[in-house]
């Protein structure tokens, strides 16, 4: 997790980087570059779709858009800063302490926001399934609060990183692991278990005389399944990093050799960064309206005959002549879719300070 860092002002090359061969580092760098491209492209499509297609501008999708914003920041800020750090060490021009503090602080902010946004989405989905009619009458301020809390807490927890630095690492590790992983995980798990149990209890029978509510309820179930899939991927992506962080903080002697610790660190960081690349493709696979909008954007880019500045309704009417069936709704009507004091301690410290 977060902790002491002795690599910030060192001028020596850690053992791990001295032993790592150039081809291996090249492959790692290329993979991270591809990850950046995938994250920015995928989440860029989600954000553009939200802007282009008014049908996607629902309250639930607004929560998902906030998740896409944090995922985009991973590709624009977190990964480039992380790459700068390990490449600087390899060429024996280590980063400054201030530079590392910037990276770890912003990385905690973005990572925590992403996790907590997933938690907000799961709570909202659970309420939408269990209390569908009440969910539709919730005040707008409730949703604004659900959007604001993740960003506010992420700002608070990230601002504590420079304060706790080299002072109370163990306490901060517990705080981060508890509030930014285990508690959110429990909330998310309970929410989706509740959704599953409630969906199997036959609530559709209560709405069988209301076709509109029945159709809306089916959409809620489908979208909840999408977010449940995202949550499962979230656990797979983030759990290794938090486990390694706790080991590095409390049982550093159990870490492998510096070289293998460095490899492990790059792997777990890649895993949790990859989570930001997977999300938009999961949305596209499960959300028909989103995939329609992706196609719409693709046609506009390929044909180069339309501008995103055009009103959606006008642009959509033009695209219909290219692919009429793509933008048909289920009713059959056409609608707009639109980032070295000593070698061993350096490596352990780097693991501790690379939590999110």
PDB file of C-alpha atoms in Angstrom, residues 111-325:
ATOM      1  CA  UNK A 111      -8.215   4.567  -8.126  1.00  0.00           C
ATOM      2  CA  UNK A 112     -10.299   5.306  -5.032  1.00  0.00           C
ATOM      3  CA  UNK A 113     -12.806   7.299  -7.055  1.00  0.00           C
ATOM      4  CA  UNK A 114     -13.190   4.438  -9.521  1.00  0.00           C
ATOM      5  CA  UNK A 115     -13.796   1.849  -6.787  1.00  0.00           C
ATOM      6  CA  UNK A 116     -16.272   4.022  -4.902  1.00  0.00           C
ATOM      7  CA  UNK A 117     -18.144   4.861  -8.083  1.00  0.00           C
ATOM      8  CA  UNK A 118     -18.653   1.148  -8.679  1.00  0.00           C
ATOM      9  CA  UNK A 119     -20.052   0.989  -5.152  1.00  0.00           C
ATOM     10  CA  UNK A 120     -22.496   3.824  -5.853  1.00  0.00           C
ATOM     11  CA  UNK A 121     -23.624   2.151  -9.057  1.00  0.00           C
ATOM     12  CA  UNK A 122     -24.283  -1.139  -7.266  1.00  0.00           C
ATOM     13  CA  UNK A 123     -26.366   0.604  -4.571  1.00  0.00           C
ATOM     14  CA  UNK A 124     -28.377   2.463  -7.201  1.00  0.00           C
ATOM     15  CA  UNK A 125     -28.956  -0.730  -9.204  1.00  0.00           C
ATOM     16  CA  UNK A 126     -30.076  -2.598  -6.099  1.00  0.00           C
ATOM     17  CA  UNK A 127     -32.611   0.076  -5.207  1.00  0.00           C
ATOM     18  CA  UNK A 128     -33.836   0.209  -8.813  1.00  0.00           C
ATOM     19  CA  UNK A 129     -34.587  -3.528  -8.750  1.00  0.00           C
ATOM     20  CA  UNK A 130     -35.979  -3.847  -5.234  1.00  0.00           C
ATOM     21  CA  UNK A 131     -37.997  -0.614  -5.301  1.00  0.00           C
ATOM     22  CA  UNK A 132     -38.473   0.175  -9.005  1.00  0.00           C
ATOM     23  CA  UNK A 133     -41.392   2.567  -8.607  1.00  0.00           C
ATOM     24  CA  UNK A 134     -39.826   4.510  -5.743  1.00  0.00           C
ATOM     25  CA  UNK A 135     -36.534   4.590  -7.633  1.00  0.00           C
ATOM     26  CA  UNK A 136     -38.194   6.510 -10.442  1.00  0.00           C
ATOM     27  CA  UNK A 137     -39.462   9.157  -8.041  1.00  0.00           C
ATOM     28  CA  UNK A 138     -36.161   9.798  -6.263  1.00  0.00           C
ATOM     29  CA  UNK A 139     -35.115  13.445  -6.111  1.00  0.00           C
ATOM     30  CA  UNK A 140     -32.286  14.513  -8.386  1.00  0.00           C
ATOM     31  CA  UNK A 141     -30.211  15.598  -5.388  1.00  0.00           C
ATOM     32  CA  UNK A 142     -30.015  11.959  -4.282  1.00  0.00           C
ATOM     33  CA  UNK A 143     -28.184  11.028  -7.471  1.00  0.00           C
ATOM     34  CA  UNK A 144     -25.984  14.124  -7.278  1.00  0.00           C
ATOM     35  CA  UNK A 145     -24.993  12.985  -3.790  1.00  0.00           C
ATOM     36  CA  UNK A 146     -24.156   9.490  -5.046  1.00  0.00           C
ATOM     37  CA  UNK A 147     -21.906  11.080  -7.677  1.00  0.00           C
ATOM     38  CA  UNK A 148     -20.254  13.552  -5.286  1.00  0.00           C
ATOM     39  CA  UNK A 149     -19.413  11.153  -2.426  1.00  0.00           C
ATOM     40  CA  UNK A 150     -16.865   9.016  -4.347  1.00  0.00           C
ATOM     41  CA  UNK A 151     -14.996  12.061  -5.644  1.00  0.00           C
ATOM     42  CA  UNK A 152     -15.077  13.764  -2.228  1.00  0.00           C
ATOM     43  CA  UNK A 153     -13.799  10.736  -0.297  1.00  0.00           C
ATOM     44  CA  UNK A 154     -11.179  10.010  -2.975  1.00  0.00           C
ATOM     45  CA  UNK A 155      -9.903  13.583  -2.593  1.00  0.00           C
ATOM     46  CA  UNK A 156      -9.743  13.208   1.187  1.00  0.00           C
ATOM     47  CA  UNK A 157      -7.962   9.838   1.189  1.00  0.00           C
ATOM     48  CA  UNK A 158      -5.480  10.996  -1.457  1.00  0.00           C
ATOM     49  CA  UNK A 159      -4.687  14.208   0.438  1.00  0.00           C
ATOM     50  CA  UNK A 160      -3.688  12.098   3.457  1.00  0.00           C
ATOM     51  CA  UNK A 161      -0.905  10.398   1.466  1.00  0.00           C
ATOM     52  CA  UNK A 162       1.657  13.268   1.743  1.00  0.00           C
ATOM     53  CA  UNK A 163       0.648  13.792   5.397  1.00  0.00           C
ATOM     54  CA  UNK A 164       1.174  10.151   6.443  1.00  0.00           C
ATOM     55  CA  UNK A 165       4.292   9.691   4.296  1.00  0.00           C
ATOM     56  CA  UNK A 166       6.987   7.947   6.447  1.00  0.00           C
ATOM     57  CA  UNK A 167       4.907   8.545   9.611  1.00  0.00           C
ATOM     58  CA  UNK A 168       2.035   6.083   9.982  1.00  0.00           C
ATOM     59  CA  UNK A 169       2.300   3.811   6.979  1.00  0.00           C
ATOM     60  CA  UNK A 170       0.692   0.791   8.670  1.00  0.00           C
ATOM     61  CA  UNK A 171      -2.390   2.763   9.754  1.00  0.00           C
ATOM     62  CA  UNK A 172      -2.783   4.299   6.314  1.00  0.00           C
ATOM     63  CA  UNK A 173      -2.510   0.881   4.687  1.00  0.00           C
ATOM     64  CA  UNK A 174      -5.323  -0.446   6.863  1.00  0.00           C
ATOM     65  CA  UNK A 175      -7.435   2.645   6.152  1.00  0.00           C
ATOM     66  CA  UNK A 176      -6.958   2.347   2.395  1.00  0.00           C
ATOM     67  CA  UNK A 177      -7.485  -1.414   2.248  1.00  0.00           C
ATOM     68  CA  UNK A 178     -10.596  -1.246   4.419  1.00  0.00           C
ATOM     69  CA  UNK A 179     -12.400   1.779   2.995  1.00  0.00           C
ATOM     70  CA  UNK A 180     -11.303   1.481  -0.627  1.00  0.00           C
ATOM     71  CA  UNK A 181     -11.517  -2.262  -1.137  1.00  0.00           C
ATOM     72  CA  UNK A 182     -13.045  -4.521   1.513  1.00  0.00           C
ATOM     73  CA  UNK A 183     -16.012  -2.338   2.523  1.00  0.00           C
ATOM     74  CA  UNK A 184     -16.865  -1.488  -1.106  1.00  0.00           C
ATOM     75  CA  UNK A 185     -16.507  -5.154  -2.010  1.00  0.00           C
ATOM     76  CA  UNK A 186     -18.919  -6.208   0.747  1.00  0.00           C
ATOM     77  CA  UNK A 187     -21.435  -3.537  -0.287  1.00  0.00           C
ATOM     78  CA  UNK A 188     -21.201  -4.518  -3.953  1.00  0.00           C
ATOM     79  CA  UNK A 189     -21.488  -8.214  -3.141  1.00  0.00           C
ATOM     80  CA  UNK A 190     -24.539  -7.732  -0.900  1.00  0.00           C
ATOM     81  CA  UNK A 191     -26.168  -5.474  -3.487  1.00  0.00           C
ATOM     82  CA  UNK A 192     -25.896  -8.001  -6.297  1.00  0.00           C
ATOM     83  CA  UNK A 193     -26.866 -10.948  -4.126  1.00  0.00           C
ATOM     84  CA  UNK A 194     -29.970  -8.958  -3.197  1.00  0.00           C
ATOM     85  CA  UNK A 195     -30.668  -8.271  -6.872  1.00  0.00           C
ATOM     86  CA  UNK A 196     -30.242 -11.943  -7.743  1.00  0.00           C
ATOM     87  CA  UNK A 197     -32.493 -13.176  -4.932  1.00  0.00           C
ATOM     88  CA  UNK A 198     -35.141 -10.572  -5.639  1.00  0.00           C
ATOM     89  CA  UNK A 199     -35.117 -11.276  -9.374  1.00  0.00           C
ATOM     90  CA  UNK A 200     -35.676 -14.983  -8.727  1.00  0.00           C
ATOM     91  CA  UNK A 201     -38.472 -14.366  -6.236  1.00  0.00           C
ATOM     92  CA  UNK A 202     -40.910 -13.558  -9.044  1.00  0.00           C
ATOM     93  CA  UNK A 203     -41.336  -9.775  -8.751  1.00  0.00           C
ATOM     94  CA  UNK A 204     -42.353  -9.697 -12.412  1.00  0.00           C
ATOM     95  CA  UNK A 205     -45.696 -11.177 -11.423  1.00  0.00           C
ATOM     96  CA  UNK A 206     -46.433  -8.015  -9.460  1.00  0.00           C
ATOM     97  CA  UNK A 207     -45.879  -5.954 -12.607  1.00  0.00           C
ATOM     98  CA  UNK A 208     -47.532  -8.228 -15.133  1.00  0.00           C
ATOM     99  CA  UNK A 209     -50.415  -5.842 -15.651  1.00  0.00           C
ATOM    100  CA  UNK A 210     -48.107  -2.931 -16.322  1.00  0.00           C
ATOM    101  CA  UNK A 211     -46.322  -3.464 -19.602  1.00  0.00           C
ATOM    102  CA  UNK A 212     -44.281  -0.293 -19.340  1.00  0.00           C
ATOM    103  CA  UNK A 213     -43.012  -1.226 -15.909  1.00  0.00           C
ATOM    104  CA  UNK A 214     -42.357  -4.791 -17.062  1.00  0.00           C
ATOM    105  CA  UNK A 215     -40.210  -3.640 -19.965  1.00  0.00           C
ATOM    106  CA  UNK A 216     -38.376  -1.154 -17.738  1.00  0.00           C
ATOM    107  CA  UNK A 217     -37.815  -3.868 -15.145  1.00  0.00           C
ATOM    108  CA  UNK A 218     -36.255  -6.153 -17.742  1.00  0.00           C
ATOM    109  CA  UNK A 219     -33.931  -3.328 -18.745  1.00  0.00           C
ATOM    110  CA  UNK A 220     -32.964  -2.844 -15.097  1.00  0.00           C
ATOM    111  CA  UNK A 221     -32.134  -6.549 -14.777  1.00  0.00           C
ATOM    112  CA  UNK A 222     -30.019  -6.501 -17.947  1.00  0.00           C
ATOM    113  CA  UNK A 223     -28.096  -3.410 -16.876  1.00  0.00           C
ATOM    114  CA  UNK A 224     -27.581  -4.859 -13.392  1.00  0.00           C
ATOM    115  CA  UNK A 225     -26.083  -7.981 -14.956  1.00  0.00           C
ATOM    116  CA  UNK A 226     -23.675  -5.729 -16.843  1.00  0.00           C
ATOM    117  CA  UNK A 227     -22.563  -3.942 -13.692  1.00  0.00           C
ATOM    118  CA  UNK A 228     -22.291  -7.283 -11.854  1.00  0.00           C
ATOM    119  CA  UNK A 229     -19.894  -8.470 -14.558  1.00  0.00           C
ATOM    120  CA  UNK A 230     -17.896  -5.273 -14.146  1.00  0.00           C
ATOM    121  CA  UNK A 231     -17.808  -5.835 -10.387  1.00  0.00           C
ATOM    122  CA  UNK A 232     -16.429  -9.355 -10.792  1.00  0.00           C
ATOM    123  CA  UNK A 233     -13.718  -8.021 -13.068  1.00  0.00           C
ATOM    124  CA  UNK A 234     -13.045  -5.325 -10.467  1.00  0.00           C
ATOM    125  CA  UNK A 235     -12.283  -7.936  -7.790  1.00  0.00           C
ATOM    126  CA  UNK A 236      -9.966  -9.871 -10.110  1.00  0.00           C
ATOM    127  CA  UNK A 237      -8.158  -6.678 -11.099  1.00  0.00           C
ATOM    128  CA  UNK A 238      -7.747  -5.002  -7.687  1.00  0.00           C
ATOM    129  CA  UNK A 239      -7.395  -7.852  -5.168  1.00  0.00           C
ATOM    130  CA  UNK A 240      -3.793  -8.823  -6.163  1.00  0.00           C
ATOM    131  CA  UNK A 241      -2.587  -5.245  -5.710  1.00  0.00           C
ATOM    132  CA  UNK A 242      -4.075  -4.864  -2.237  1.00  0.00           C
ATOM    133  CA  UNK A 243      -2.732  -8.267  -1.159  1.00  0.00           C
ATOM    134  CA  UNK A 244       0.788  -7.388  -2.341  1.00  0.00           C
ATOM    135  CA  UNK A 245       0.512  -3.970  -0.672  1.00  0.00           C
ATOM    136  CA  UNK A 246      -0.425  -5.455   2.697  1.00  0.00           C
ATOM    137  CA  UNK A 247       2.429  -7.982   2.462  1.00  0.00           C
ATOM    138  CA  UNK A 248       4.893  -5.220   1.557  1.00  0.00           C
ATOM    139  CA  UNK A 249       3.778  -3.119   4.519  1.00  0.00           C
ATOM    140  CA  UNK A 250       3.549  -5.753   7.257  1.00  0.00           C
ATOM    141  CA  UNK A 251       5.643  -8.685   5.985  1.00  0.00           C
ATOM    142  CA  UNK A 252       8.296  -7.226   3.640  1.00  0.00           C
ATOM    143  CA  UNK A 253      10.594 -10.158   4.418  1.00  0.00           C
ATOM    144  CA  UNK A 254       8.148 -12.415   2.614  1.00  0.00           C
ATOM    145  CA  UNK A 255       8.589 -10.616  -0.684  1.00  0.00           C
ATOM    146  CA  UNK A 256      10.641 -12.437  -3.340  1.00  0.00           C
ATOM    147  CA  UNK A 257      13.968 -11.212  -4.713  1.00  0.00           C
ATOM    148  CA  UNK A 258      14.090  -7.577  -5.906  1.00  0.00           C
ATOM    149  CA  UNK A 259      13.861  -8.601  -9.548  1.00  0.00           C
ATOM    150  CA  UNK A 260      10.822 -10.821  -9.021  1.00  0.00           C
ATOM    151  CA  UNK A 261       9.256  -8.250  -6.702  1.00  0.00           C
ATOM    152  CA  UNK A 262       9.610  -5.705  -9.472  1.00  0.00           C
ATOM    153  CA  UNK A 263       8.013  -8.073 -11.956  1.00  0.00           C
ATOM    154  CA  UNK A 264       5.204  -8.812  -9.516  1.00  0.00           C
ATOM    155  CA  UNK A 265       4.604  -5.116  -8.974  1.00  0.00           C
ATOM    156  CA  UNK A 266       4.401  -4.399 -12.682  1.00  0.00           C
ATOM    157  CA  UNK A 267       1.988  -7.305 -13.089  1.00  0.00           C
ATOM    158  CA  UNK A 268      -0.437  -6.250 -10.340  1.00  0.00           C
ATOM    159  CA  UNK A 269      -0.316  -2.636 -11.499  1.00  0.00           C
ATOM    160  CA  UNK A 270      -1.067  -3.756 -15.031  1.00  0.00           C
ATOM    161  CA  UNK A 271      -4.001  -5.808 -13.732  1.00  0.00           C
ATOM    162  CA  UNK A 272      -5.715  -2.941 -11.969  1.00  0.00           C
ATOM    163  CA  UNK A 273      -4.987  -0.493 -14.775  1.00  0.00           C
ATOM    164  CA  UNK A 274      -6.474  -2.998 -17.232  1.00  0.00           C
ATOM    165  CA  UNK A 275      -9.756  -2.724 -15.384  1.00  0.00           C
ATOM    166  CA  UNK A 276     -10.137   0.776 -16.832  1.00  0.00           C
ATOM    167  CA  UNK A 277      -9.753  -0.646 -20.337  1.00  0.00           C
ATOM    168  CA  UNK A 278     -12.299  -3.440 -19.933  1.00  0.00           C
ATOM    169  CA  UNK A 279     -15.233  -1.397 -18.643  1.00  0.00           C
ATOM    170  CA  UNK A 280     -16.302   0.369 -21.872  1.00  0.00           C
ATOM    171  CA  UNK A 281     -16.231  -2.861 -23.865  1.00  0.00           C
ATOM    172  CA  UNK A 282     -18.437  -4.537 -21.284  1.00  0.00           C
ATOM    173  CA  UNK A 283     -20.912  -1.677 -21.677  1.00  0.00           C
ATOM    174  CA  UNK A 284     -20.881  -2.048 -25.458  1.00  0.00           C
ATOM    175  CA  UNK A 285     -21.423  -5.803 -25.259  1.00  0.00           C
ATOM    176  CA  UNK A 286     -24.404  -5.553 -22.917  1.00  0.00           C
ATOM    177  CA  UNK A 287     -25.965  -2.188 -23.831  1.00  0.00           C
ATOM    178  CA  UNK A 288     -27.681  -2.231 -27.227  1.00  0.00           C
ATOM    179  CA  UNK A 289     -28.184   1.517 -27.322  1.00  0.00           C
ATOM    180  CA  UNK A 290     -24.504   2.084 -26.564  1.00  0.00           C
ATOM    181  CA  UNK A 291     -23.349  -0.231 -29.334  1.00  0.00           C
ATOM    182  CA  UNK A 292     -25.692   1.476 -31.767  1.00  0.00           C
ATOM    183  CA  UNK A 293     -24.085   4.764 -30.847  1.00  0.00           C
ATOM    184  CA  UNK A 294     -20.591   3.291 -31.262  1.00  0.00           C
ATOM    185  CA  UNK A 295     -21.555   2.279 -34.792  1.00  0.00           C
ATOM    186  CA  UNK A 296     -22.977   5.699 -35.441  1.00  0.00           C
ATOM    187  CA  UNK A 297     -19.727   7.348 -34.355  1.00  0.00           C
ATOM    188  CA  UNK A 298     -17.776   4.882 -36.499  1.00  0.00           C
ATOM    189  CA  UNK A 299     -19.780   5.760 -39.598  1.00  0.00           C
ATOM    190  CA  UNK A 300     -19.252   9.460 -39.033  1.00  0.00           C
ATOM    191  CA  UNK A 301     -15.500   8.965 -38.681  1.00  0.00           C
ATOM    192  CA  UNK A 302     -15.184   6.629 -41.670  1.00  0.00           C
ATOM    193  CA  UNK A 303     -17.487   8.508 -44.020  1.00  0.00           C
ATOM    194  CA  UNK A 304     -16.210  11.894 -42.846  1.00  0.00           C
ATOM    195  CA  UNK A 305     -19.327  13.537 -44.128  1.00  0.00           C
ATOM    196  CA  UNK A 306     -20.891  14.578 -40.858  1.00  0.00           C
ATOM    197  CA  UNK A 307     -19.775  16.706 -37.949  1.00  0.00           C
ATOM    198  CA  UNK A 308     -20.366  15.951 -34.289  1.00  0.00           C
ATOM    199  CA  UNK A 309     -21.365  19.601 -33.967  1.00  0.00           C
ATOM    200  CA  UNK A 310     -24.524  18.831 -35.947  1.00  0.00           C
ATOM    201  CA  UNK A 311     -27.723  18.281 -34.003  1.00  0.00           C
ATOM    202  CA  UNK A 312     -28.058  14.601 -33.237  1.00  0.00           C
ATOM    203  CA  UNK A 313     -31.416  14.326 -34.913  1.00  0.00           C
ATOM    204  CA  UNK A 314     -30.079  15.829 -38.168  1.00  0.00           C
ATOM    205  CA  UNK A 315     -26.902  13.721 -38.240  1.00  0.00           C
ATOM    206  CA  UNK A 316     -28.840  10.596 -37.407  1.00  0.00           C
ATOM    207  CA  UNK A 317     -31.259  11.125 -40.248  1.00  0.00           C
ATOM    208  CA  UNK A 318     -28.313  11.326 -42.647  1.00  0.00           C
ATOM    209  CA  UNK A 319     -26.651   8.179 -41.302  1.00  0.00           C
ATOM    210  CA  UNK A 320     -29.849   6.192 -41.743  1.00  0.00           C
ATOM    211  CA  UNK A 321     -29.303   6.135 -45.475  1.00  0.00           C
ATOM    212  CA  UNK A 322     -26.005   4.251 -44.892  1.00  0.00           C
ATOM    213  CA  UNK A 323     -27.208   1.762 -42.343  1.00  0.00           C
ATOM    214  CA  UNK A 324     -30.935   2.049 -41.777  1.00  0.00           C
ATOM    215  CA  UNK A 325     -31.390  -1.059 -39.662  1.00  0.00           C
TER     216      UNK A 325
END
